[in-house]
Short mmCIF file of C-alpha atoms and ligand atoms in Angstrom, two decimals:
data_model
loop_
_atom_site.label_atom_id
_atom_site.label_comp_id
_atom_site.label_asym_id
_atom_site.label_seq_id
_atom_site.Cartn_x
_atom_site.Cartn_y
_atom_site.Cartn_z
CA UNK A 7 -53.11 22.13 -36.96
CA UNK A 8 -52.92 23.60 -33.67
CA UNK A 9 -54.95 26.72 -34.99
CA UNK A 10 -57.67 24.88 -36.16
CA UNK A 11 -57.90 23.62 -32.58
CA UNK A 12 -57.79 26.70 -30.92
CA UNK A 13 -60.68 28.21 -33.00
CA UNK A 14 -62.96 24.87 -32.54
CA UNK A 15 -62.01 23.43 -29.32
CA UNK A 16 -60.40 25.98 -27.40
CA UNK A 17 -60.24 24.13 -23.92
CA UNK A 18 -58.45 21.15 -25.17
CA UNK A 19 -56.25 23.69 -27.43
CA UNK A 20 -55.27 25.23 -23.87
CA UNK A 21 -54.52 21.84 -21.90
CA UNK A 22 -51.91 21.04 -24.96
CA UNK A 23 -50.57 24.29 -24.81
CA UNK A 24 -50.21 23.83 -21.14
CA UNK A 25 -48.28 20.32 -21.75
CA UNK A 26 -46.40 21.78 -24.44
CA UNK A 27 -44.72 24.26 -22.03
CA UNK A 28 -44.76 21.97 -19.21
CA UNK A 29 -42.45 19.51 -21.41
CA UNK A 30 -40.26 22.34 -22.63
CA UNK A 31 -39.88 23.73 -19.10
CA UNK A 32 -38.98 20.93 -17.28
CA UNK A 33 -36.22 17.93 -16.64
CA UNK A 34 -38.27 14.62 -18.30
CA UNK A 35 -36.15 11.86 -17.10
CA UNK A 36 -38.28 8.96 -17.54
CA UNK A 37 -36.50 6.70 -19.74
CA UNK A 38 -39.12 5.50 -21.35
CA UNK A 39 -39.88 9.30 -22.76
CA UNK A 40 -38.70 11.85 -25.26
CA UNK A 41 -39.13 14.70 -27.95
CA UNK A 42 -40.38 13.27 -31.32
CA UNK A 43 -39.30 15.36 -34.34
CA UNK A 44 -41.81 17.89 -36.19
CA UNK A 45 -41.38 15.18 -39.11
CA UNK A 46 -42.62 12.49 -36.55
CA UNK A 47 -45.27 14.41 -35.46
CA UNK A 48 -46.59 15.72 -38.78
CA UNK A 49 -47.30 12.33 -39.37
CA UNK A 50 -48.66 11.03 -36.22
CA UNK A 51 -51.39 14.10 -37.04
CA UNK A 52 -52.00 13.11 -40.58
CA UNK A 53 -54.74 11.63 -42.78
CA UNK A 54 -53.89 8.39 -42.46
CA UNK A 55 -55.76 8.80 -38.94
CA UNK A 56 -58.64 8.36 -41.29
CA UNK A 57 -58.39 5.44 -42.54
CA UNK A 58 -58.96 1.31 -41.99
CA UNK A 59 -56.71 -1.09 -43.35
CA UNK A 60 -57.57 -4.26 -41.89
CA UNK A 61 -55.00 -6.61 -43.22
CA UNK A 62 -51.63 -6.49 -44.56
CA UNK A 63 -49.80 -4.56 -47.71
CA UNK A 64 -51.63 -6.08 -50.89
CA UNK A 65 -54.00 -8.32 -48.58
CA UNK A 66 -56.50 -5.76 -47.30
CA UNK A 67 -60.45 -6.52 -46.50
CA UNK A 68 -61.12 -2.80 -47.38
CA UNK A 69 -60.40 -0.69 -50.79
CA UNK A 70 -58.84 2.53 -51.05
CA UNK A 71 -55.30 1.09 -49.91
CA UNK A 72 -53.10 2.65 -52.53
CA UNK A 73 -51.24 4.92 -50.60
CA UNK A 74 -51.61 2.92 -47.25
CA UNK A 75 -50.01 -0.58 -48.96
CA UNK A 76 -46.60 1.92 -49.91
CA UNK A 77 -46.64 3.34 -46.22
CA UNK A 78 -46.88 0.17 -44.26
CA UNK A 79 -44.35 -1.39 -46.93
CA UNK A 80 -41.87 1.01 -46.44
CA UNK A 81 -42.32 1.25 -42.98
CA UNK A 82 -41.43 -2.65 -42.94
CA UNK A 83 -38.14 -2.26 -45.22
CA UNK A 84 -37.30 0.24 -42.87
CA UNK A 85 -37.46 -1.96 -40.02
CA UNK A 86 -36.13 -4.68 -41.24
CA UNK A 87 -33.00 -2.86 -42.58
CA UNK A 88 -31.99 -1.13 -39.43
CA UNK A 89 -32.94 -4.14 -37.38
CA UNK A 90 -31.54 -6.35 -40.00
CA UNK A 91 -34.55 -8.28 -39.54
CA UNK A 92 -36.13 -11.37 -42.14
CA UNK A 93 -39.51 -10.14 -41.16
CA UNK A 94 -41.16 -6.92 -39.29
CA UNK A 95 -44.61 -6.29 -38.19
CA UNK A 96 -45.25 -2.55 -38.01
CA UNK A 97 -48.80 -2.62 -36.65
CA UNK A 98 -48.84 -3.83 -32.85
CA UNK A 99 -50.66 -0.77 -31.14
CA UNK A 100 -48.02 -0.89 -27.98
CA UNK A 101 -45.12 -2.82 -26.88
CA UNK A 102 -47.89 -4.45 -24.35
CA UNK A 103 -49.58 -5.85 -27.43
CA UNK A 104 -46.38 -6.74 -29.31
CA UNK A 105 -45.95 -9.19 -26.46
CA UNK A 106 -48.67 -10.74 -26.06
CA UNK A 107 -48.86 -11.45 -29.99
CA UNK A 108 -45.04 -12.83 -29.79
CA UNK A 109 -46.33 -15.13 -27.33
CA UNK A 110 -49.43 -16.76 -29.13
CA UNK A 111 -47.48 -16.82 -32.28
CA UNK A 112 -45.20 -19.27 -30.97
CA UNK A 113 -46.97 -21.24 -27.75
CA UNK A 114 -50.13 -22.04 -26.97
CA UNK A 115 -52.66 -20.79 -23.78
CA UNK A 116 -51.90 -22.68 -20.47
CA UNK A 117 -48.25 -23.03 -21.72
CA UNK A 118 -44.95 -21.75 -19.51
CA UNK A 119 -43.73 -18.42 -19.62
CA UNK A 120 -40.65 -17.06 -18.17
CA UNK A 121 -39.23 -13.38 -17.53
CA UNK A 122 -38.13 -11.50 -15.39
CA UNK A 123 -40.34 -10.53 -12.58
CA UNK A 124 -41.92 -6.40 -12.31
CA UNK A 125 -40.42 -5.82 -9.07
CA UNK A 126 -36.94 -6.83 -10.40
CA UNK A 127 -37.21 -4.56 -13.76
CA UNK A 128 -39.02 -6.77 -15.97
CA UNK A 129 -42.41 -5.11 -17.44
CA UNK A 130 -45.97 -6.61 -16.44
CA UNK A 131 -46.22 -8.42 -19.98
CA UNK A 132 -43.68 -10.73 -19.31
CA UNK A 133 -45.94 -12.51 -16.94
CA UNK A 134 -46.48 -10.40 -14.16
CA UNK A 135 -49.02 -11.81 -12.04
CA UNK A 136 -51.68 -9.02 -12.24
CA UNK A 137 -51.04 -9.01 -16.49
CA UNK A 138 -53.14 -11.05 -18.41
CA UNK A 139 -50.20 -12.75 -19.49
CA UNK A 140 -50.19 -14.51 -16.53
CA UNK A 141 -54.12 -15.66 -16.92
CA UNK A 142 -53.61 -16.97 -20.30
CA UNK A 143 -50.30 -18.47 -19.64
CA UNK A 144 -48.43 -20.60 -16.65
CA UNK A 145 -45.64 -17.68 -15.54
CA UNK A 146 -42.49 -18.34 -13.73
CA UNK A 147 -40.07 -15.27 -13.03
CA UNK A 148 -36.38 -15.16 -12.50
CA UNK A 149 -34.78 -12.09 -10.32
CA UNK A 150 -31.52 -10.30 -10.55
CA UNK A 151 -29.29 -11.19 -7.94
CA UNK A 152 -30.35 -9.43 -4.85
CA UNK A 153 -27.16 -8.09 -3.71
CA UNK A 154 -25.26 -6.99 -7.27
CA UNK A 155 -28.60 -6.29 -8.91
CA UNK A 156 -27.02 -7.96 -12.16
CA UNK A 157 -28.80 -11.17 -14.24
CA UNK A 158 -27.20 -14.13 -13.00
CA UNK A 159 -27.60 -16.54 -16.22
CA UNK A 160 -26.42 -19.84 -13.95
CA UNK A 161 -29.63 -19.05 -11.58
CA UNK A 162 -31.97 -18.22 -14.53
CA UNK A 163 -30.48 -21.62 -16.42
CA UNK A 164 -30.96 -23.60 -13.41
CA UNK A 165 -34.99 -22.26 -13.22
CA UNK A 166 -35.36 -22.65 -16.58
CA UNK A 167 -34.50 -26.69 -16.37
CA UNK A 168 -36.59 -26.48 -13.01
CA UNK A 169 -39.91 -25.27 -14.88
CA UNK A 170 -39.30 -26.34 -18.50
CA UNK A 171 -41.01 -22.81 -19.85
CA UNK A 172 -41.89 -23.57 -23.40
CA UNK A 173 -40.89 -19.82 -24.09
CA UNK A 174 -38.12 -17.51 -22.33
CA UNK A 175 -38.34 -13.76 -22.14
CA UNK A 176 -35.42 -11.57 -22.14
CA UNK A 177 -35.69 -7.91 -21.91
CA UNK A 178 -36.38 -5.71 -19.15
CA UNK A 179 -37.81 -1.80 -18.21
CA UNK A 180 -35.39 -1.27 -15.57
CA UNK A 181 -32.16 -2.69 -15.72
CA UNK A 182 -29.31 -0.67 -16.69
CA UNK A 183 -26.33 -3.39 -17.82
CA UNK A 184 -25.49 -5.22 -21.01
CA UNK A 185 -28.22 -7.82 -21.24
CA UNK A 186 -26.66 -11.08 -22.91
CA UNK A 187 -29.03 -12.34 -25.46
CA UNK A 188 -26.84 -15.09 -26.65
CA UNK A 189 -26.76 -16.71 -23.08
CA UNK A 190 -30.96 -16.19 -23.33
CA UNK A 191 -30.88 -18.19 -26.65
CA UNK A 192 -28.57 -20.99 -25.06
CA UNK A 193 -30.68 -21.52 -21.93
CA UNK A 194 -33.71 -21.43 -24.12
CA UNK A 195 -32.35 -23.92 -26.64
CA UNK A 196 -31.04 -26.46 -23.87
CA UNK A 197 -34.61 -26.78 -22.87
CA UNK A 198 -36.30 -26.13 -26.37
CA UNK A 199 -38.13 -23.22 -25.53
CA UNK A 200 -38.46 -20.46 -28.01
CA UNK A 201 -36.50 -17.23 -26.81
CA UNK A 202 -38.87 -13.77 -27.06
CA UNK A 203 -37.16 -10.69 -26.52
CA UNK A 204 -38.63 -7.22 -25.65
CA UNK A 205 -35.95 -4.35 -25.99
CA UNK A 206 -38.83 -1.16 -25.88
CA UNK A 207 -36.18 0.05 -23.96
CA UNK A 208 -33.03 -0.26 -25.54
CA UNK A 209 -33.98 -0.09 -29.36
CA UNK A 210 -32.91 3.36 -30.31
CA UNK A 211 -28.94 1.58 -28.61
CA UNK A 212 -29.67 -1.23 -30.68
CA UNK A 213 -30.23 0.67 -34.06
CA UNK A 214 -27.20 2.62 -33.43
CA UNK A 215 -25.03 -0.60 -32.56
CA UNK A 216 -24.18 0.34 -29.36
CA UNK A 217 -26.04 -2.45 -27.83
CA UNK A 218 -26.23 -6.28 -28.83
CA UNK A 219 -28.75 -6.79 -30.74
CA UNK A 220 -30.91 -9.80 -30.14
CA UNK A 221 -32.46 -10.14 -33.47
CA UNK A 222 -29.60 -12.94 -34.67
CA UNK A 223 -30.54 -14.93 -31.10
CA UNK A 224 -34.39 -14.57 -31.01
CA UNK A 225 -37.59 -16.32 -32.24
CA UNK A 226 -39.16 -12.98 -32.21
CA UNK A 227 -38.38 -9.88 -31.08
CA UNK A 228 -40.61 -6.90 -29.33
CA UNK A 229 -40.00 -3.59 -29.35
CA UNK A 230 -41.97 0.02 -28.65
CA UNK A 231 -41.15 2.65 -31.36
CA UNK A 232 -40.91 5.81 -28.85
CA UNK A 233 -38.46 4.98 -26.25
CA UNK A 234 -35.01 5.47 -27.59
CA UNK A 235 -35.74 4.81 -30.87
CA UNK A 236 -37.60 8.25 -30.43
CA UNK A 237 -40.71 7.64 -32.67
CA UNK A 238 -44.63 7.66 -31.86
CA UNK A 239 -46.35 5.87 -29.22
CA UNK A 240 -46.03 2.39 -30.90
CA UNK A 241 -44.91 -1.50 -31.14
CA UNK A 242 -43.24 -3.55 -33.39
CA UNK A 243 -42.28 -7.47 -33.80
CA UNK A 244 -39.49 -8.43 -35.90
CA UNK A 245 -38.81 -12.48 -36.33
CA UNK A 246 -37.00 -15.09 -38.30
CA UNK A 247 -38.79 -15.98 -41.41
CA UNK A 248 -40.21 -19.50 -40.13
CA UNK A 249 -41.85 -17.27 -37.76
CA UNK A 250 -43.18 -14.60 -40.21
CA UNK A 251 -46.91 -16.44 -40.79
CA UNK A 252 -47.62 -17.04 -37.03
CA UNK A 253 -46.43 -13.28 -35.88
CA UNK A 254 -48.80 -11.93 -38.68
CA UNK A 255 -51.73 -13.98 -37.83
CA UNK A 256 -51.26 -13.13 -33.98
CA UNK A 257 -51.31 -9.66 -34.64
CA UNK A 258 -54.03 -9.49 -37.26
CA UNK A 259 -56.52 -10.78 -36.96
CA UNK A 260 -55.34 -12.54 -33.21
CA UNK A 261 -55.31 -9.71 -31.25
CA UNK A 262 -55.90 -6.54 -33.24
CA UNK A 263 -58.10 -4.92 -35.70
CA UNK A 264 -57.54 -2.42 -37.95
CA UNK A 265 -53.95 -0.43 -37.64
CA UNK A 266 -53.26 2.59 -36.72
CA UNK A 267 -51.85 3.52 -40.06
CA UNK A 268 -51.04 7.45 -38.85
CA UNK A 269 -48.99 5.58 -36.51
CA UNK A 270 -47.54 3.46 -38.92
CA UNK A 271 -46.73 6.27 -41.22
CA UNK A 272 -44.78 8.12 -37.92
CA UNK A 273 -42.98 4.91 -37.40
CA UNK A 274 -41.76 4.91 -40.91
CA UNK A 275 -40.06 8.45 -40.75
CA UNK A 276 -38.44 7.54 -37.01
CA UNK A 277 -36.97 4.64 -38.89
CA UNK A 278 -35.74 6.87 -41.66
CA UNK A 279 -34.37 9.07 -39.20
CA UNK A 280 -32.45 6.42 -36.93
CA UNK A 281 -30.83 5.38 -40.12
CA UNK A 282 -28.66 7.87 -40.14
CA UNK A 283 -25.20 8.89 -38.57
CA UNK A 284 -26.75 11.70 -36.34
CA UNK A 285 -29.04 9.26 -34.57
CA UNK A 286 -26.01 6.89 -33.87
CA UNK A 287 -24.02 10.49 -32.40
CA UNK A 288 -27.39 10.82 -30.52
CA UNK A 289 -27.53 7.30 -29.25
CA UNK A 290 -23.48 7.37 -27.78
CA UNK A 291 -24.40 10.51 -26.18
CA UNK A 292 -27.51 9.37 -24.53
CA UNK A 293 -25.26 7.01 -22.98
CA UNK A 294 -22.68 9.03 -22.20
CA UNK A 295 -24.94 11.27 -20.47
CA UNK A 296 -26.46 8.29 -18.65
CA UNK A 297 -22.74 7.38 -16.99
CA UNK A 298 -21.69 10.41 -16.33
CA UNK A 299 -25.40 11.19 -14.44
CA UNK A 300 -24.77 8.10 -12.37
CA UNK A 301 -20.93 9.05 -11.36
CA UNK A 302 -21.90 12.24 -10.54
CA UNK A 303 -25.06 10.99 -8.59
CA UNK A 304 -22.69 8.39 -6.94
CA UNK A 305 -20.41 11.35 -5.94
CA UNK A 306 -23.22 12.82 -4.29
CA UNK A 307 -23.82 9.85 -2.52
CA UNK A 308 -26.02 8.05 -3.73
CA UNK A 309 -26.38 4.00 -4.58
CA UNK A 310 -27.07 3.12 -8.04
CA UNK A 311 -28.27 -0.03 -8.51
CA UNK A 312 -25.21 -2.56 -9.66
CA UNK A 313 -22.96 0.48 -9.34
CA UNK A 314 -23.39 2.14 -12.92
CA UNK A 315 -24.98 2.05 -16.14
CA UNK A 316 -24.61 0.55 -19.74
CA UNK A 317 -27.36 1.99 -21.07
CA UNK A 318 -29.61 5.07 -21.58
CA UNK A 319 -31.25 4.58 -17.67
CA UNK A 320 -30.67 3.93 -14.26
CA UNK A 321 -31.85 2.77 -10.86
CA UNK A 322 -31.48 4.64 -7.81
CA UNK A 323 -31.57 2.93 -4.58
CA UNK A 324 -32.50 5.92 -2.22
CA UNK A 325 -32.09 3.90 1.25
CA UNK A 326 -28.54 5.49 1.52
CA UNK A 327 -30.59 8.96 1.33
CA UNK A 328 -33.21 7.97 3.81
CA UNK A 329 -35.70 9.25 1.39
CA UNK A 330 -38.63 7.31 0.06
CA UNK A 331 -38.85 6.86 -3.78
CA UNK A 332 -42.30 8.12 -4.16
CA UNK A 333 -41.78 11.36 -1.52
CA UNK A 334 -38.34 12.37 -3.75
CA UNK A 335 -40.26 11.98 -7.22
CA UNK A 336 -43.03 14.34 -6.25
CA UNK A 337 -40.10 16.75 -4.53
CA UNK A 338 -38.54 16.23 -7.38
CA UNK A 339 -41.39 17.16 -10.16
CA UNK A 340 -42.33 20.03 -8.01
CA UNK A 341 -38.65 21.38 -8.89
CA UNK A 342 -39.38 20.45 -12.61
CA UNK A 343 -37.73 17.45 -12.25
CA UNK A 344 -39.86 14.53 -13.64
CA UNK A 345 -38.87 10.86 -12.66
CA UNK A 346 -40.47 7.62 -11.66
CA UNK A 347 -40.40 5.95 -8.94
CA UNK A 348 -39.77 2.26 -8.99
CA UNK A 349 -38.93 -0.74 -6.71
CA UNK A 350 -34.90 -2.04 -6.59
CA UNK A 351 -34.21 -5.37 -6.51
CA UNK A 352 -35.12 -7.22 -3.35
CA UNK A 353 -36.83 -4.16 -2.06
CA UNK A 354 -37.89 -4.30 1.11
CA UNK A 355 -40.98 -1.28 0.67
CA UNK A 356 -43.84 -1.88 -1.15
CA UNK A 357 -44.29 -1.18 -5.34
CA UNK A 358 -46.36 1.85 -4.41
CA UNK A 359 -43.53 3.54 -2.19
CA UNK A 360 -40.54 1.59 -3.29
CA UNK A 361 -37.08 2.72 -2.29
CA UNK A 362 -35.91 3.69 -5.59
CA UNK A 363 -36.16 6.06 -8.51
CA UNK A 364 -36.16 5.40 -12.01
CA UNK A 365 -34.38 7.98 -14.26
CA UNK A 366 -32.77 8.01 -17.78
CA UNK A 367 -31.30 10.24 -20.82
CA UNK A 368 -33.18 10.00 -23.76
CA UNK A 369 -35.46 13.42 -23.85
CA UNK A 370 -32.64 15.26 -22.63
CA UNK A 371 -30.07 14.13 -24.64
CA UNK A 372 -32.45 15.08 -27.83
CA UNK A 373 -32.34 18.55 -26.21
CA UNK A 374 -28.89 18.95 -27.01
CA UNK A 375 -27.71 18.31 -23.36
CA UNK A 376 -24.46 17.13 -22.57
CA UNK A 377 -22.27 16.13 -19.42
CA UNK A 378 -21.70 19.62 -18.01
CA UNK A 379 -25.67 19.79 -17.76
CA UNK A 380 -25.47 16.16 -16.47
CA UNK A 381 -23.51 17.31 -13.22
CA UNK A 382 -25.74 20.18 -12.87
CA UNK A 383 -28.78 17.69 -12.77
CA UNK A 384 -27.10 15.57 -10.30
CA UNK A 385 -26.73 18.22 -8.18
CA UNK A 386 -30.29 19.17 -8.56
CA UNK A 387 -31.71 15.92 -7.61
CA UNK A 388 -29.09 15.94 -4.92
CA UNK A 389 -30.29 19.29 -3.58
CA UNK A 390 -33.71 18.31 -3.81
CA UNK A 391 -33.22 14.67 -1.89
CA UNK A 392 -31.20 16.55 0.80
CA UNK A 393 -33.56 19.22 1.49
CA UNK A 394 -36.75 17.06 0.61
CA UNK A 395 -39.04 18.85 3.28
CA UNK A 396 -37.98 22.27 2.44
CA UNK A 397 -40.34 23.95 -0.28
CA UNK A 398 -38.13 27.14 -0.43
CA UNK A 399 -35.21 25.16 -1.77
CA UNK A 400 -37.27 22.97 -3.89
CA UNK A 401 -38.87 26.18 -5.31
CA UNK A 402 -35.33 27.46 -5.79
CA UNK A 403 -33.79 24.67 -7.78
CA UNK A 404 -37.27 24.63 -9.84
CA UNK A 405 -36.29 28.20 -10.86
CA UNK A 406 -32.66 26.67 -12.01
CA UNK A 407 -33.98 23.86 -13.86
CA UNK A 408 -36.18 26.56 -15.92
CA UNK A 409 -33.49 28.28 -16.40
CA UNK A 410 -31.39 25.57 -17.87
CA UNK A 411 -34.44 24.02 -20.00
CA UNK A 412 -34.62 27.51 -21.39
CA UNK A 413 -30.73 27.34 -23.06
CA UNK A 414 -32.02 24.02 -24.36
CA UNK A 415 -34.87 24.43 -26.44
CA UNK A 416 -36.85 21.78 -27.51
CA UNK A 417 -35.35 21.13 -31.09
CA UNK A 418 -37.87 20.35 -34.36
CA UNK A 419 -35.49 18.61 -36.23
CA UNK A 420 -32.77 16.08 -35.32
CA UNK A 421 -31.75 14.85 -38.81
CA UNK A 422 -30.35 17.27 -41.86
CA UNK A 423 -32.73 16.34 -44.74
CA UNK A 424 -32.32 13.78 -47.08
CA UNK A 425 -29.47 12.79 -45.58
CA UNK A 426 -30.92 9.14 -45.36
N1 DSN B 6 -44.46 1.42 -18.98
C1 DSN B 6 -42.97 1.70 -19.77
C2 DSN B 6 -41.68 2.03 -18.80
O1 DSN B 6 -41.36 3.22 -18.42
O2 DSN B 6 -40.81 1.49 -19.13
C3 DSN B 6 -42.57 0.00 -20.25
O3 DSN B 6 -43.69 -0.35 -21.13
#
């Protein structure tokens, strides 16, 4: 594949070559990123990119669906199996579209939705004011407790009683603790609301049985496929049988046209990979690594929001280190450590220059890094934070990072073939 690119578009080839080198020569701590297997990558770049397949298996608006139907049916069956769901729709192009489709499947434009606010760890599409979700729906946000950083279920219940949303959203993009989906379901039920759960970040942990699943507790569950689940970039919806028709209609023709069959093919491969003991071991190590990284950072004087993590990510409140999030993220980037600056609960600073940094362990765990490497990485982060204006120290850390990366090459395969 790359050799054809090299021949026909050397300019793009060179950029891809450099991106590959960047991904291999940096410690990637963005919790929503990962490395996919060669099998997933091959499926993503396969002949399925040539197809149009509007509709669903067996009911398409185009002929030539002999194999697309089989592939999509396999992806659906695998999704249903690993998530233990009645129904799966594997067509959403992304998590954002999946969320919008979930809402449109259950409620009407103008109805009220209620989700976690963006600065408190929610996603844009949970009804944040700049998102179309707050323009099509009336949006009310709940926050985490400003002191503990934890979800306060009593407060959420009070707010739900006050605003009576038609739909309650659970799930987050920057929350490091276990989410009580049963509690969300109880709150939704008490006001006659639907419950949509967005597990984009933790879906790999849910599949591995390491985070409670919202599937029994939510009307519709939304996820991306590329974070801890380690598939291609895409979205997916899971739902109870009673919502199957509305969910499918909301995705196509409600929001989308032709599905991206190459992505769906790669999702099918990733789901087979996720249905293995090796994946469970991987997911366990993600959490062990995150816990160790959080503990070591705290030893270095960093304040971790909520005092630690139960999952793959953590939010660092940098005020104890007197360094703004953006400045640290940029200095870390120069030291070959890739993260993202992030708001912390009740952040006194603006979102474009917030007081926090969000980091996570899915990608570095895929490279085989374990607890000892977490100690090193915490030390690197501390060194950069404490020498934020000293470029020669930052450069030295970058060299150490490169050395560490060279001992953990990005693997091509993580699963023993045919062990499905
Ligand atoms: N923007 C993604 C993340 O990084 O968490 C969520 O969709």
